[in-house]
Amino acid sequence: MKITKPGQKMAEGKTKVVYATEDPNLLWLHSKDQVTALNGKKHDDFANKGALANQISTLLFQYLNDQGFQTHFVEQINATDDVVQKLTMLPVEVVVRNRAAGHFVIRFGVENLQPLNPPVQEFYYKSDQQDDPMINPSQLEALQIATPEESQAMEAQARALTKALTNLFAQSGMQLVDIKYEFGRNQQGELILGDELSPDNMRIIDQATGQSLDKDVYRHDNGDLQHGYQTVLDRLRAQLGEA
Ligand code: 5GP
């Protein structure tokens, strides 16, 4: 069935609106022009931000699908809207870090951008009220959020996805510093990559200049968010072709 219009609004988050579609297994995702940080405590509207983030995410999901990864991405409708597989999302953020940054630097007092070999993998419990605390597989099991097998599968997938994306960014003159993934179960109970893949949920630096091309410039008020996102989109398009 070709999906041509969104159905009933199911949910609205900080940066996205989720609609049902005529197909019970598919959802319509619309990206808003909002940018948020500090778990929503800081938020602003930026013209064109939804389109930039969504087009980057679309390119990356298409790339991963082509590479044989299982993701929720089905089809792009326009610059801000995609159709995706409906998943039951786990309230877990899976972070992989190629280099130290952000909370890792604060937590361990190491140098910013220090390489991490092998890359570090961490789980966080998604809860604005608790400020997304770090969580481990034993806690995920006891809280019935994920089975040990699912935690293992999320870690393995996150590592493999990061390897593929790190290579893609390197070919495009960019360094992937760290990235956050979210997974959900499909109707068969398989864990599938969902959510989005944009500079909202990863740190990317320009290989040549060291300039930050992601949401960090908004978090720290020290750069032009639109310029960074546009640079990422232009370079990925040059590498992968138009989407
Ligand atoms: P950190 O733990 O250093 O704050 O973040 C590590 C990576 O995960 C960064 O790329 C960051 O953008 C992403 N990340 C961590 N928490 C969140 C979150 O709640 N929302 C989003 N969009 N990304 C997050």
Short mmCIF file of C-alpha atoms in Angstrom, two decimals, residues 44-181:
data_model
loop_
_atom_site.label_atom_id
_atom_site.label_comp_id
_atom_site.label_asym_id
_atom_site.label_seq_id
_atom_site.Cartn_x
_atom_site.Cartn_y
_atom_site.Cartn_z
CA ASP A 44 14.53 27.13 20.23
CA ASP A 45 13.08 27.18 16.73
CA PHE A 46 15.46 27.27 13.76
CA ALA A 47 14.09 27.76 10.24
CA ASN A 48 14.73 24.69 8.06
CA LYS A 49 16.17 22.64 10.95
CA GLY A 50 13.54 19.88 10.60
CA ALA A 51 14.28 19.51 6.89
CA LEU A 52 18.06 19.47 7.38
CA ALA A 53 17.96 16.91 10.22
CA ASN A 54 15.45 14.69 8.44
CA GLN A 55 17.29 14.70 5.11
CA ILE A 56 20.53 13.71 6.86
CA SER A 57 18.70 10.99 8.78
CA THR A 58 17.06 9.71 5.59
CA LEU A 59 20.39 9.46 3.77
CA LEU A 60 21.99 7.59 6.68
CA PHE A 61 19.08 5.16 7.10
CA GLN A 62 19.03 4.46 3.34
CA TYR A 63 22.77 3.82 3.47
CA LEU A 64 22.42 1.42 6.41
CA ASN A 65 19.51 -0.42 4.75
CA ASP A 66 21.67 -0.81 1.62
CA GLN A 67 24.48 -2.18 3.80
CA GLY A 68 22.12 -4.91 5.09
CA PHE A 69 21.27 -3.45 8.52
CA GLN A 70 17.71 -3.80 9.72
CA THR A 71 16.23 -0.34 10.33
CA HIS A 72 12.76 1.14 10.65
CA PHE A 73 13.19 3.33 7.55
CA VAL A 74 10.75 2.60 4.70
CA GLU A 75 10.47 5.66 2.48
CA GLN A 76 10.99 9.40 2.29
CA ILE A 77 7.87 11.46 1.55
CA ASN A 78 9.42 14.94 1.42
CA ALA A 79 12.21 16.91 3.12
CA THR A 80 10.61 16.78 6.57
CA ASP A 81 8.53 13.58 6.43
CA ASP A 82 9.30 9.85 6.27
CA VAL A 83 7.31 6.63 6.53
CA VAL A 84 8.79 4.10 8.95
CA GLN A 85 8.02 0.67 10.38
CA LYS A 86 6.04 0.80 13.61
CA LEU A 87 8.16 -0.45 16.51
CA THR A 88 7.64 -0.77 20.24
CA MET A 89 10.54 1.40 21.33
CA LEU A 90 12.67 0.45 24.31
CA PRO A 91 13.24 3.37 26.71
CA VAL A 92 17.00 2.99 26.21
CA GLU A 93 19.66 5.13 24.58
CA VAL A 94 22.63 3.18 23.27
CA VAL A 95 25.71 5.38 23.00
CA VAL A 96 28.94 4.48 21.20
CA ARG A 97 31.98 6.72 21.60
CA ASN A 98 34.97 6.73 19.23
CA ARG A 99 36.44 9.66 21.14
CA ALA A 100 35.89 11.24 24.54
CA ALA A 101 33.41 14.14 24.60
CA GLY A 102 30.44 15.48 26.56
CA HIS A 103 29.49 13.42 29.60
CA PHE A 104 32.42 11.05 29.14
CA VAL A 105 34.87 13.94 29.64
CA ILE A 106 32.92 15.23 32.65
CA ARG A 107 32.62 11.74 34.20
CA PHE A 108 36.22 10.58 33.75
CA GLY A 109 38.15 13.86 33.56
CA VAL A 110 39.96 12.94 30.36
CA GLU A 111 41.02 15.17 27.48
CA ASN A 112 38.29 16.19 25.02
CA LEU A 113 38.48 14.13 21.78
CA GLN A 114 40.94 11.62 23.26
CA PRO A 115 40.59 8.47 21.07
CA LEU A 116 38.87 5.53 22.78
CA ASN A 117 40.20 2.17 21.66
CA PRO A 118 38.15 0.05 21.43
CA PRO A 119 35.15 2.38 21.15
CA VAL A 120 33.15 2.68 24.38
CA GLN A 121 29.54 1.52 24.54
CA GLU A 122 27.05 2.72 27.17
CA PHE A 123 23.33 2.36 27.91
CA TYR A 124 21.14 5.13 29.34
CA TYR A 125 17.58 4.85 30.67
CA LYS A 126 15.38 7.32 28.82
CA SER A 127 13.65 9.35 31.49
CA ASP A 128 13.46 13.15 31.51
CA GLN A 129 12.40 13.00 35.18
CA GLN A 130 15.52 11.02 36.19
CA ASP A 131 17.75 12.91 33.70
CA ASP A 132 18.53 9.80 31.58
CA PRO A 133 20.70 7.89 34.09
CA MET A 134 23.32 5.42 32.89
CA ILE A 135 22.04 1.84 33.19
CA ASN A 136 23.67 -1.58 32.78
CA PRO A 137 22.35 -4.89 31.35
CA SER A 138 21.66 -6.29 34.83
CA GLN A 139 19.52 -3.26 35.68
CA LEU A 140 17.82 -3.44 32.27
CA GLU A 141 16.91 -7.08 33.02
CA ALA A 142 15.71 -6.45 36.60
CA LEU A 143 13.57 -3.52 35.46
CA GLN A 144 12.20 -5.70 32.62
CA ILE A 145 13.28 -3.19 30.01
CA ALA A 146 15.46 -5.57 27.99
CA THR A 147 16.50 -9.21 28.31
CA PRO A 148 20.25 -9.97 28.55
CA GLU A 149 20.06 -11.23 24.94
CA GLU A 150 18.48 -7.97 23.84
CA SER A 151 21.15 -5.92 25.65
CA GLN A 152 23.81 -7.99 23.90
CA ALA A 153 22.07 -7.57 20.54
CA MET A 154 21.80 -3.79 21.02
CA GLU A 155 25.48 -3.54 21.90
CA ALA A 156 26.55 -5.67 18.92
CA GLN A 157 24.31 -3.76 16.50
CA ALA A 158 25.40 -0.38 17.86
CA ARG A 159 29.07 -1.31 17.43
CA ALA A 160 28.55 -2.55 13.87
CA LEU A 161 26.42 0.46 12.92
CA THR A 162 29.06 2.82 14.32
CA LYS A 163 31.81 1.11 12.32
CA ALA A 164 29.80 1.56 9.10
CA LEU A 165 28.89 5.19 9.84
CA THR A 166 32.41 6.08 11.00
CA ASN A 167 33.75 4.86 7.63
CA LEU A 168 31.09 6.74 5.70
CA PHE A 169 31.82 10.00 7.55
CA ALA A 170 35.57 9.54 7.11
CA GLN A 171 35.06 9.18 3.34
CA SER A 172 33.14 12.48 3.49
CA GLY A 173 35.89 14.38 5.36
CA MET A 174 34.22 14.15 8.77
CA GLN A 175 34.98 12.41 12.04
CA LEU A 176 32.22 10.67 13.99
CA VAL A 177 33.04 11.36 17.66
CA ASP A 178 30.05 9.66 19.29
CA ILE A 179 26.49 8.66 18.51
CA LYS A 180 23.25 7.66 20.22
CA TYR A 181 20.90 4.95 18.91
#
